[in-house]
Amino acid sequence: MKYINEINKRKTFAIISHPDAGKTTLTEKFLLFGGAIQTAGAVKSNKIKKHATSDFMEIERQRGISVATSVMSFEYNGHLINLLDTPGHKDFAEDTYRTLTAVDSVILVIDSVNGVEAQTRRLMEVIAMRKTPVIVFINKMDRDGKNRFELLEEIEKELKINLHPSTWPINSGKEFKGVYDLHEKSLVLFTAGTKANDEDVVEITDLTNELLDKKIGDKDAFTLREDVELIDGVYGDLNVDDYLKGETAPVFFGSAVNNFGVKEMLDTFVRIAPTPRPRHTTLRDVKPEEEKFSGFIFKIHANLDPKHRDRIAFLRVCSGRFERNTYYNHVRLHRDFRFSNPYSFLARQKEVIEDAYPGDVVGLYDAGNFKIGDTLTQGEDFYFTGIPTFSPEIFREVVNKDPMKTKQLEKGLMQLTDEGVAQLFTQFGGTKKIIGCVGDLQFEVIQYRLLQEYSASVQMNSLPFYKACWITSKDDKKLQDFIRFKQGNIAEDKDGHLVYLAQSEWFLNTEMQNNPDIEFHFTSEVHK
Ligand code: G4P
């Protein structure tokens, strides 16, 4: 238990939301509280603006921002907090899913006006799968939002999670007066247009206290008393264990842009959010307090300078102590590697570090040796499990326009797909290269980067597929028969796993019905 103090100090999490709900604004407020930045407006949004889908300068700019903000570490009240950034654009959702494998908890931001939106639903499925603890922040209370009870009901129903209000709002929009902190038993008053840290907090342990009427008026005091009575009756006290099991999510109301209700949430977060947790591997569960180091790569980022082919691999430390210039076992390659310039992201400054502990994310310069899901250990051979690859939904055939550049193209495709930009399939029994993505924008990025970084000019032809799913069967003969009959729809992924490409939902359902011995998988774990 040598490193237990270091482990107990750390909280590693991500903020997730549908674009525009306020993730960037909330991140900025956290960094202000942590002293990691001094002024508002310092955190650049990593959103790719809607109109910019063909503006490649914009994509490059965003890539720059997204390296810089991949991890933001700061200290708050004696805790070391690692905040992992997730891309806002839906076409890069896979990147977000993978980042979620590297965190121990999440904060979900919901826009009080729009309620639960499409992207949130999908993200929550991944979170539920992993039973990740969630805290919900209902943002933009300064705007006329939905009825708060109805909103809670909607969130519970849509996201299939039990909620537990930790603060309760007094009105919304122009009438928004603040929140009552149900845990601290205090009234936090809101004044529109105030600057950061300007919350006016009044302790009111007993809601019958007349001070409440004085502060917010008789009518709102009456409503608040009624609401709180109802909430106490329905929800009772927060059971922190239920939160840690991913079964109950505490809810906070506020306004990120006004820095209102944020501190209450941050204080609760550091009080209850999990410290680095044990993780499953192909061999056994690995506890963070184990002496020997282990970790895995969850994200790879190419260098922005095309003259330098090196990339940055993001390593999440899972156990023991990671040390600079020390040899570690790269499990997939059966080779030892050491890193002379590993860096961390404390206060958003990239700096070379001597060591790192469970929960930390380390940036490693990589000359092409890493793939997403790779594991580093201090000797043992195992892989961390639960890093999913999702079935893509849009497909293009890659056609080489310049035969002289075949080698570069192959290399480019391998490297870009190692980075997780898209998935690469090869036609079964043939050579046709097929790229599968979840969003159109990714094809444009690939085409552009192949040309810029590998001088490979390609054409992308649409393919009439609707979904790719991995196929397996306990009955090898049935699998072989299926492959033979469906040859035009079969491909292999980069690891040689068989994939069925369905033209439509109807085809997919029909094949699933007609072939009960074949299993169709919609996610493939990098390591099982
Ligand atoms: P995202 O990262 O989740 O995509 O959202 P982001 O923080 O960029 O916020 C989206 C927009 O919502 C921004 O306005 C931001 O100022 C605004 N916003 C954030 N929190 C609140 C809030 O509590 N109340 C209100 N009324 N608005 C909020 P924008 O016009 O797109 O950008 P900007 O010009 O203000 O930067």
Coordinates of C-alpha atoms and ligand atoms in Angstrom, one line a residue:
M1 CA 0.0 0.0 0.0
K2 CA 3.0 2.2 -0.7
Y3 CA 1.1 4.7 -2.9
I4 CA -2.2 4.8 -1.1
N5 CA -1.9 8.5 -0.2
E6 CA -1.3 9.4 -3.8
I7 CA -4.2 7.2 -5.0
N8 CA -6.6 8.6 -2.5
K9 CA -5.9 12.2 -3.6
R10 CA -6.9 11.5 -7.2
K11 CA -10.2 11.8 -9.0
T12 CA -10.3 11.2 -12.7
F13 CA -13.5 12.1 -14.5
A14 CA -15.0 13.5 -17.7
I15 CA -17.7 16.0 -18.3
I16 CA -20.2 14.9 -21.0
S17 CA -23.1 16.6 -22.7
H18 CA -24.9 17.1 -25.9
P19 CA -23.2 20.0 -27.8
D20 CA -24.1 23.4 -26.5
A21 CA -25.4 22.2 -23.1
G22 CA -22.5 24.0 -21.5
K23 CA -19.6 21.5 -21.1
T24 CA -16.9 24.0 -22.1
T25 CA -18.3 26.7 -19.8
L26 CA -18.5 24.3 -16.9
T27 CA -14.9 23.0 -17.5
E28 CA -13.7 26.6 -17.4
K29 CA -15.4 27.2 -14.1
F30 CA -13.8 24.1 -12.6
L31 CA -10.4 25.3 -13.8
L32 CA -11.0 28.7 -12.3
F33 CA -11.8 27.1 -8.9
G34 CA -8.7 24.9 -9.2
G35 CA -6.6 28.0 -10.0
A36 CA -5.5 26.3 -13.2
I37 CA -6.6 29.4 -15.2
Q38 CA -7.0 32.9 -14.1
T39 CA -9.6 34.4 -16.5
A40 CA -12.8 33.3 -18.0
G41 CA -12.7 32.6 -21.8
A42 CA -9.3 30.8 -21.5
V43 CA -10.7 27.4 -22.4
K44 CA -11.3 27.1 -26.1
S45 CA -14.3 25.1 -27.1
N46 CA -13.3 21.9 -29.0
K47 CA -16.5 22.1 -31.0
I48 CA -16.3 21.8 -34.7
K49 CA -18.7 24.4 -35.7
K50 CA -21.6 23.2 -37.9
H51 CA -20.7 25.3 -40.9
A52 CA -17.1 24.1 -40.8
T53 CA -17.5 20.6 -42.1
S54 CA -15.5 21.3 -45.1
D55 CA -13.2 23.9 -43.6
F56 CA -10.0 21.9 -43.0
M57 CA -8.2 24.8 -41.4
E58 CA -10.9 24.6 -38.8
I59 CA -10.3 20.8 -38.3
E60 CA -6.6 21.4 -37.9
R61 CA -7.2 24.1 -35.4
Q62 CA -9.6 21.9 -33.5
R63 CA -7.0 19.1 -33.5
G64 CA -4.6 21.5 -31.9
I65 CA -7.1 22.5 -29.2
S66 CA -8.0 18.9 -28.6
V67 CA -4.4 17.9 -27.9
A68 CA -4.0 20.8 -25.6
T69 CA -7.2 20.1 -23.7
S70 CA -7.1 16.3 -23.8
V71 CA -6.4 16.2 -20.0
M72 CA -6.7 19.1 -17.7
S73 CA -5.3 18.5 -14.2
F74 CA -5.8 20.8 -11.3
E75 CA -5.8 20.8 -7.5
Y76 CA -8.8 21.6 -5.4
N77 CA -9.0 21.4 -1.6
G78 CA -6.1 18.9 -1.4
H79 CA -7.4 16.7 -4.2
L80 CA -5.7 16.2 -7.5
I81 CA -8.3 16.2 -10.2
N82 CA -7.8 14.9 -13.7
L83 CA -10.5 16.1 -16.1
L84 CA -10.5 14.3 -19.4
D85 CA -11.9 16.2 -22.4
T86 CA -14.3 14.6 -24.8
P87 CA -15.0 15.8 -28.3
G88 CA -18.3 17.7 -28.7
H89 CA -19.0 16.7 -32.3
K90 CA -21.2 13.6 -32.8
D91 CA -19.0 12.3 -35.6
F92 CA -16.2 11.8 -33.1
A93 CA -18.4 10.0 -30.6
E94 CA -16.2 6.9 -30.6
D95 CA -13.4 9.0 -29.2
T96 CA -15.7 10.0 -26.4
Y97 CA -16.7 6.4 -25.7
R98 CA -13.1 5.4 -25.4
T99 CA -12.2 8.3 -23.1
L100 CA -15.0 7.0 -20.8
T101 CA -13.0 3.8 -20.3
A102 CA -10.2 5.9 -18.8
V103 CA -12.3 7.7 -16.1
D104 CA -13.7 6.7 -12.8
S105 CA -16.8 8.9 -12.9
V106 CA -18.6 11.4 -15.0
I107 CA -20.5 14.7 -14.7
L108 CA -23.4 14.9 -17.1
V109 CA -24.5 18.4 -18.2
I110 CA -28.1 18.7 -19.3
D111 CA -29.6 21.9 -20.8
S112 CA -32.7 22.8 -18.7
V113 CA -34.4 24.1 -21.8
N114 CA -33.8 21.1 -24.1
G115 CA -33.8 18.3 -21.6
V116 CA -32.3 14.9 -22.7
E117 CA -30.9 15.1 -26.2
A118 CA -29.8 12.4 -28.7
Q119 CA -26.1 12.3 -27.9
T120 CA -26.7 12.1 -24.2
R121 CA -28.8 9.0 -24.6
R122 CA -26.0 7.2 -26.5
L123 CA -23.3 8.3 -24.0
M124 CA -25.4 7.1 -21.1
E125 CA -25.7 3.6 -22.6
V126 CA -22.0 3.3 -22.5
I127 CA -21.9 4.7 -19.0
A128 CA -24.6 2.3 -17.8
M129 CA -22.7 -0.6 -19.4
R130 CA -19.7 0.2 -17.3
K131 CA -21.7 1.3 -14.2
T132 CA -19.8 4.5 -14.0
P133 CA -20.9 6.8 -11.2
V134 CA -22.7 9.9 -12.5
I135 CA -23.4 13.4 -11.2
V136 CA -26.0 15.4 -13.1
F137 CA -25.7 19.2 -13.6
I138 CA -28.9 20.8 -14.9
N139 CA -27.6 24.0 -16.6
K140 CA -29.0 27.2 -17.9
M141 CA -31.4 27.7 -15.0
D142 CA -31.3 31.4 -15.9
R143 CA -33.4 30.6 -18.9
D144 CA -37.0 29.5 -18.9
G145 CA -36.6 25.8 -18.7
K146 CA -38.9 22.8 -18.4
N147 CA -40.8 22.2 -15.2
R148 CA -38.1 20.8 -12.8
F149 CA -40.1 17.8 -11.6
E150 CA -41.0 16.9 -15.1
L151 CA -37.4 17.3 -16.2
L152 CA -36.2 14.9 -13.4
E153 CA -38.8 12.4 -14.5
E154 CA -37.7 12.7 -18.1
I155 CA -34.1 12.2 -17.2
E156 CA -34.8 9.2 -15.1
K157 CA -37.0 7.6 -17.7
E158 CA -34.8 8.4 -20.7
L159 CA -31.5 7.6 -19.2
K160 CA -32.8 4.8 -17.0
I161 CA -31.1 6.1 -13.9
N162 CA -32.4 7.1 -10.4
L163 CA -31.8 10.7 -9.6
H164 CA -31.3 12.3 -6.2
P165 CA -31.6 16.1 -6.0
S166 CA -28.7 17.6 -4.0
T167 CA -29.8 21.2 -4.7
W168 CA -33.2 22.5 -5.6
P169 CA -33.9 25.5 -7.7
I170 CA -36.1 28.5 -6.9
N171 CA -37.8 29.2 -10.2
S172 CA -36.0 29.6 -13.5
G173 CA -35.4 32.2 -16.2
K174 CA -35.9 35.8 -15.2
E175 CA -37.4 34.7 -11.9
F176 CA -34.5 32.4 -11.0
K177 CA -33.5 33.2 -7.4
G178 CA -31.1 30.5 -6.6
V179 CA -30.9 27.0 -5.2
Y180 CA -31.5 25.5 -1.8
D181 CA -28.6 23.2 -0.9
L182 CA -30.3 20.1 0.5
H183 CA -27.1 18.7 1.9
E184 CA -25.6 21.8 3.5
K185 CA -29.1 23.1 4.4
S186 CA -28.3 26.6 3.0
L187 CA -29.8 29.0 0.6
V188 CA -27.6 30.0 -2.3
L189 CA -28.9 33.2 -3.8
F190 CA -28.5 34.2 -7.4
T191 CA -28.2 37.7 -8.8
A192 CA -28.2 37.9 -12.5
G193 CA -25.0 39.3 -14.1
T194 CA -22.7 38.7 -11.0
K195 CA -19.2 37.6 -11.5
A196 CA -17.5 34.4 -10.4
N197 CA -17.6 33.5 -6.7
D198 CA -20.3 36.0 -6.0
E199 CA -22.7 33.5 -4.6
D200 CA -24.6 34.8 -1.6
V201 CA -24.9 31.8 0.8
V202 CA -27.3 32.0 3.8
E203 CA -27.5 29.1 6.2
I204 CA -31.1 28.1 6.8
T205 CA -31.2 24.7 8.5
D206 CA -34.8 25.0 9.4
L207 CA -37.0 25.9 6.4
T208 CA -39.7 27.3 8.7
N209 CA -37.3 30.1 9.5
E210 CA -38.8 33.4 8.5
L211 CA -35.5 34.5 7.0
L212 CA -36.4 32.4 4.0
D213 CA -39.5 34.5 3.3
K214 CA -37.4 37.7 3.7
K215 CA -34.8 36.4 1.3
I216 CA -37.0 35.0 -1.5
G217 CA -40.5 36.3 -0.8
D218 CA -43.5 34.6 0.7
K219 CA -44.7 32.9 -2.4
D220 CA -41.4 31.3 -3.4
A221 CA -40.7 30.4 0.2
F222 CA -44.0 28.6 0.3
T223 CA -43.3 26.7 -2.9
L224 CA -39.7 25.8 -1.7
R225 CA -41.0 24.4 1.6
E226 CA -43.5 22.3 -0.3
D227 CA -41.0 21.1 -2.8
V228 CA -38.4 20.2 -0.2
E229 CA -41.0 18.3 1.8
L230 CA -41.9 16.3 -1.3
I231 CA -38.3 15.7 -2.2
D232 CA -37.4 14.6 1.3
G233 CA -40.4 12.2 1.2
V234 CA -39.6 10.8 -2.2
Y235 CA -35.8 10.7 -2.2
G236 CA -34.6 10.7 1.4
D237 CA -30.9 10.9 2.0
L238 CA -28.4 10.3 -0.7
N239 CA -26.9 6.8 -0.4
V240 CA -23.3 7.3 -1.5
D241 CA -22.9 3.6 -2.2
D242 CA -25.7 3.6 -4.7
Y243 CA -24.0 6.5 -6.4
L244 CA -20.7 4.6 -6.5
K245 CA -22.5 1.6 -7.9
G246 CA -23.8 3.8 -10.7
E247 CA -27.4 3.3 -9.6
T248 CA -28.2 6.8 -8.3
A249 CA -27.1 10.1 -9.6
P250 CA -27.0 13.2 -7.4
V251 CA -28.5 16.2 -9.3
F252 CA -27.4 19.9 -9.1
F253 CA -29.1 22.9 -10.7
G254 CA -27.3 26.0 -11.8
S255 CA -25.9 28.2 -14.4
A256 CA -22.4 27.5 -15.6
V257 CA -22.0 30.8 -17.5
N258 CA -22.8 32.7 -14.3
N259 CA -20.7 30.3 -12.2
F260 CA -23.8 29.6 -10.2
G261 CA -24.4 26.3 -8.4
V262 CA -21.0 25.0 -9.7
K263 CA -19.1 25.2 -6.4
E264 CA -21.8 23.2 -4.6
M265 CA -21.3 20.5 -7.2
L266 CA -17.5 20.6 -7.1
D267 CA -17.5 20.3 -3.3
T268 CA -19.8 17.3 -3.5
F269 CA -17.8 15.8 -6.3
V270 CA -14.6 15.8 -4.3
R271 CA -16.4 14.5 -1.3
I272 CA -18.1 11.5 -2.9
A273 CA -16.6 10.8 -6.4
P274 CA -14.5 7.6 -6.5
T275 CA -10.8 7.5 -6.3
P276 CA -9.1 5.3 -8.9
R277 CA -10.9 2.0 -9.0
P278 CA -9.9 -1.6 -9.6
R279 CA -10.0 -2.7 -13.2
H280 CA -10.7 -5.9 -15.1
T281 CA -8.1 -7.5 -17.2
T282 CA -8.0 -10.7 -19.3
L283 CA -6.2 -12.4 -16.3
R284 CA -7.5 -11.0 -13.1
D285 CA -8.7 -7.8 -11.4
V286 CA -6.0 -5.2 -10.9
K287 CA -6.1 -3.0 -7.9
P288 CA -4.7 0.5 -8.0
E289 CA -2.7 0.0 -4.8
E290 CA -0.7 -2.9 -6.2
E291 CA 3.0 -2.1 -6.2
K292 CA 3.6 -3.0 -9.8
F293 CA 2.8 -0.6 -12.5
S294 CA 0.2 -1.2 -15.2
G295 CA -1.8 1.0 -17.6
F296 CA -3.5 1.1 -21.0
I297 CA -3.6 3.3 -24.0
F298 CA -7.1 4.8 -24.6
K299 CA -6.3 7.5 -27.1
I300 CA -3.7 8.3 -29.8
H301 CA -3.1 11.7 -31.3
A302 CA -1.1 12.4 -34.4
N303 CA 1.5 15.1 -34.3
L304 CA 0.2 18.3 -35.9
D305 CA 3.4 18.8 -37.7
P306 CA 3.4 16.5 -40.7
K307 CA 7.2 16.5 -40.8
H308 CA 7.2 14.7 -37.4
R309 CA 5.4 11.4 -37.7
D310 CA 5.5 10.7 -34.0
R311 CA 2.2 10.6 -32.1
I312 CA 1.1 11.0 -28.6
A313 CA -0.4 8.0 -26.9
F314 CA -2.4 8.7 -23.8
L315 CA -1.8 6.2 -21.1
R316 CA -4.1 5.8 -18.1
V317 CA -2.2 4.5 -15.1
C318 CA -4.1 1.7 -13.4
S319 CA -1.8 0.4 -10.7
G320 CA 1.6 1.1 -9.1
R321 CA 3.9 3.9 -10.0
F322 CA 4.8 4.8 -13.6
E323 CA 8.4 6.1 -13.8
R324 CA 10.3 7.9 -16.4
N325 CA 13.2 6.0 -18.2
T326 CA 12.0 2.7 -16.8
Y327 CA 11.4 -0.4 -19.0
Y328 CA 7.9 -1.7 -19.2
N329 CA 6.4 -4.7 -21.0
H330 CA 4.4 -3.8 -24.1
V331 CA 2.1 -6.9 -23.8
R332 CA 1.0 -7.0 -27.5
L333 CA 4.5 -6.6 -28.9
H334 CA 6.3 -8.7 -26.3
R335 CA 8.9 -6.0 -26.0
D336 CA 10.2 -3.7 -23.3
F337 CA 9.8 0.1 -23.9
R338 CA 11.0 3.0 -21.8
F339 CA 10.0 6.6 -22.1
S340 CA 12.4 9.5 -21.6
N341 CA 9.9 12.3 -22.0
P342 CA 6.6 11.3 -20.6
Y343 CA 4.5 14.3 -19.8
S344 CA 1.5 15.3 -17.7
F345 CA -1.0 18.1 -18.0
L346 CA -0.9 19.8 -14.6
A347 CA -2.5 23.2 -14.8
R348 CA -2.7 22.7 -18.6
Q349 CA 1.0 23.0 -19.0
K350 CA 2.6 20.2 -20.7
E351 CA 5.5 19.2 -18.5
V352 CA 7.9 16.2 -18.4
I353 CA 7.3 14.2 -15.3
E354 CA 9.4 11.8 -13.3
D355 CA 6.5 9.6 -12.2
A356 CA 2.7 9.2 -12.2
Y357 CA 0.1 7.3 -10.1
P358 CA -3.2 5.4 -10.6
G359 CA -5.8 7.8 -12.1
D360 CA -3.2 9.9 -13.9
V361 CA -3.0 10.2 -17.6
V362 CA 0.5 10.4 -19.1
G363 CA 1.3 11.5 -22.7
L364 CA 3.8 9.2 -24.3
Y365 CA 5.7 10.0 -27.6
D366 CA 5.1 7.1 -29.9
A367 CA 6.7 6.3 -33.2
G368 CA 3.9 4.0 -34.2
N369 CA 4.2 1.2 -31.7
F370 CA 0.8 1.8 -30.0
K371 CA -2.8 1.0 -30.8
I372 CA -5.8 1.8 -28.7
G373 CA -6.2 -0.8 -26.0
D374 CA -2.5 -1.6 -25.7
T375 CA -1.4 -2.5 -22.2
L376 CA 1.9 -1.8 -20.5
T377 CA 2.9 -3.7 -17.4
Q378 CA 5.8 -4.4 -15.2
G379 CA 6.2 -8.0 -16.5
E380 CA 2.8 -9.7 -16.4
D381 CA 1.0 -10.5 -19.6
F382 CA -2.6 -9.3 -19.5
Y383 CA -4.9 -6.8 -21.2
F384 CA -7.3 -4.4 -19.7
T385 CA -10.8 -5.2 -20.9
G386 CA -13.9 -3.2 -21.6
I387 CA -12.4 -0.9 -24.3
P388 CA -15.1 -1.1 -26.9
T389 CA -15.1 -0.6 -30.7
F390 CA -18.6 0.3 -31.9
S391 CA -20.1 -0.9 -35.1
P392 CA -19.8 1.8 -37.7
E393 CA -22.7 3.0 -39.7
I394 CA -21.4 4.7 -42.8
F395 CA -19.0 3.0 -45.3
R396 CA -16.8 4.0 -48.1
E397 CA -14.5 2.1 -50.3
V398 CA -11.0 3.6 -50.5
V399 CA -9.8 3.9 -54.1
N400 CA -6.1 4.8 -54.6
K401 CA -5.8 7.6 -57.1
D402 CA -2.0 7.4 -57.4
P403 CA -0.5 3.8 -57.7
M404 CA 3.0 5.2 -57.0
K405 CA 1.8 6.0 -53.5
T406 CA 0.4 2.6 -52.6
K407 CA 2.9 2.0 -49.7
Q408 CA 2.2 5.5 -48.2
L409 CA -1.6 4.9 -48.5
E410 CA -1.3 1.5 -46.7
K411 CA 0.8 3.1 -43.9
G412 CA -1.5 6.1 -43.6
L413 CA -4.6 3.9 -43.4
M414 CA -3.0 1.7 -40.8
Q415 CA -1.8 4.6 -38.7
L416 CA -5.0 6.7 -38.9
T417 CA -7.1 3.7 -37.9
D418 CA -4.7 2.8 -35.1
E419 CA -5.5 6.3 -33.8
G420 CA -9.1 5.3 -33.8
V421 CA -10.2 7.9 -36.4
A422 CA -12.2 5.2 -38.2
Q423 CA -12.3 1.5 -38.7
L424 CA -10.6 -0.3 -41.5
F425 CA -12.0 -3.5 -43.1
T426 CA -10.7 -5.6 -45.9
Q427 CA -13.1 -7.4 -48.2
F428 CA -13.1 -11.1 -47.4
G429 CA -11.0 -13.0 -49.9
G430 CA -10.1 -9.8 -51.7
T431 CA -8.2 -6.6 -51.3
K432 CA -10.8 -3.9 -51.4
K433 CA -10.3 -1.6 -48.4
I434 CA -13.4 -0.3 -46.7
I435 CA -13.5 2.4 -44.1
G436 CA -16.3 2.5 -41.6
C437 CA -17.2 5.6 -39.5
V438 CA -20.0 6.8 -37.3
G439 CA -20.0 10.3 -39.0
D440 CA -19.4 11.8 -42.4
L441 CA -17.0 14.3 -41.1
Q442 CA -14.5 11.5 -40.3
F443 CA -14.2 10.6 -44.0
E444 CA -13.2 14.2 -44.9
V445 CA -10.7 14.2 -42.1
I446 CA -9.2 10.9 -43.3
Q447 CA -9.0 12.0 -47.0
Y448 CA -7.4 15.3 -46.0
R449 CA -4.9 13.8 -43.6
L450 CA -3.9 11.0 -46.0
L451 CA -3.0 13.7 -48.5
Q452 CA -1.3 16.1 -46.1
E453 CA 0.6 13.6 -44.0
Y454 CA 1.2 10.7 -46.3
S455 CA 0.9 12.3 -49.8
A456 CA -1.7 9.7 -50.7
S457 CA -4.5 10.8 -52.8
V458 CA -7.7 8.8 -52.6
Q459 CA -11.3 8.7 -53.7
M460 CA -13.9 7.6 -51.3
N461 CA -16.8 5.7 -53.0
S462 CA -20.1 5.2 -51.1
L463 CA -21.0 1.7 -50.2
P464 CA -24.6 0.6 -49.7
F465 CA -24.1 -0.8 -46.2
Y466 CA -26.0 0.2 -43.1
K467 CA -24.2 -1.5 -40.3
A468 CA -21.2 -3.7 -39.7
C469 CA -21.3 -6.3 -37.0
W470 CA -18.8 -8.8 -35.8
I471 CA -19.8 -12.5 -36.3
T472 CA -18.8 -15.5 -34.3
S473 CA -20.2 -19.0 -33.9
K474 CA -19.6 -22.0 -31.7
D475 CA -20.3 -24.1 -34.8
D476 CA -17.4 -23.5 -37.2
K477 CA -19.1 -25.2 -40.1
K478 CA -22.2 -23.0 -39.9
L479 CA -19.9 -20.0 -39.8
Q480 CA -18.0 -21.1 -42.8
D481 CA -21.3 -21.8 -44.7
F482 CA -22.5 -18.3 -43.8
I483 CA -19.3 -16.8 -45.1
R484 CA -19.6 -18.7 -48.3
F485 CA -23.2 -17.7 -49.0
K486 CA -22.7 -14.1 -48.0
Q487 CA -19.2 -13.5 -49.4
G488 CA -20.0 -10.1 -50.8
N489 CA -21.0 -8.9 -47.4
I490 CA -18.1 -10.3 -45.4
A491 CA -15.0 -8.4 -44.5
E492 CA -12.2 -8.7 -41.9
D493 CA -11.3 -6.0 -39.4
K494 CA -7.7 -5.0 -38.7
D495 CA -7.3 -7.8 -36.2
G496 CA -8.6 -10.4 -38.6
H497 CA -12.0 -10.7 -37.0
L498 CA -15.0 -11.5 -39.3
V499 CA -17.5 -8.8 -39.9
Y500 CA -20.9 -9.0 -41.7
L501 CA -21.9 -5.8 -43.6
A502 CA -25.6 -5.5 -43.7
Q503 CA -27.4 -3.5 -46.5
S504 CA -30.3 -2.6 -44.3
E505 CA -32.0 -3.3 -41.0
W506 CA -34.3 -5.7 -42.8
F507 CA -31.4 -7.7 -44.2
L508 CA -29.7 -7.7 -40.8
N509 CA -32.8 -8.9 -39.0
T510 CA -33.5 -11.6 -41.6
E511 CA -30.0 -12.9 -41.4
M512 CA -30.2 -13.0 -37.6
Q513 CA -33.4 -14.9 -37.7
N514 CA -32.3 -17.3 -40.4
N515 CA -28.9 -18.0 -38.7
P516 CA -29.6 -18.7 -35.1
D517 CA -26.2 -20.3 -34.7
I518 CA -24.3 -17.2 -35.7
E519 CA -23.8 -14.5 -33.1
F520 CA -24.0 -10.9 -34.3
H521 CA -22.1 -8.4 -32.1
F522 CA -22.6 -4.7 -32.3
T523 CA -19.5 -3.8 -30.3
S524 CA -16.3 -5.5 -30.3
E525 CA -14.0 -5.3 -27.3
V526 CA -10.4 -4.7 -28.2
H527 CA -9.5 -7.4 -25.6
K528 CA -12.0 -9.8 -24.0
Ligands
G4P1 P1 -20.7 22.8 -25.0 O1 -19.2 22.9 -24.7 O2 -21.4 21.9 -24.2 O3 -20.9 22.7 -26.5 O4 -21.3 24.3 -24.6 P2 -20.6 25.6 -24.3 O5 -20.0 25.6 -22.9 O6 -19.8 26.1 -25.4 O7 -21.9 26.5 -24.2 C1 -22.8 26.7 -25.2 C2 -23.5 28.1 -25.2 O8 -24.3 28.1 -24.0 C3 -22.5 29.2 -25.0 O9 -23.1 30.3 -25.7 C4 -22.5 29.5 -23.6 O10 -22.1 30.8 -23.2 C5 -23.9 29.2 -23.2 N1 -24.1 28.9 -21.8 C6 -23.4 28.1 -21.0 N2 -23.9 28.0 -19.7 C7 -25.0 28.8 -19.7 C8 -25.9 29.2 -18.7 O11 -25.9 28.8 -17.6 N3 -26.9 30.0 -19.1 C9 -27.0 30.5 -20.4 N4 -28.1 31.3 -20.6 N5 -26.2 30.2 -21.3 C10 -25.2 29.4 -21.0 P3 -22.7 30.7 -27.2 O12 -23.5 31.9 -27.5 O13 -22.7 29.5 -28.1 O14 -21.2 31.0 -27.0 P4 -20.5 32.3 -26.4 O15 -20.5 33.3 -27.5 O16 -21.3 32.7 -25.2 O17 -19.2 31.8 -26.0

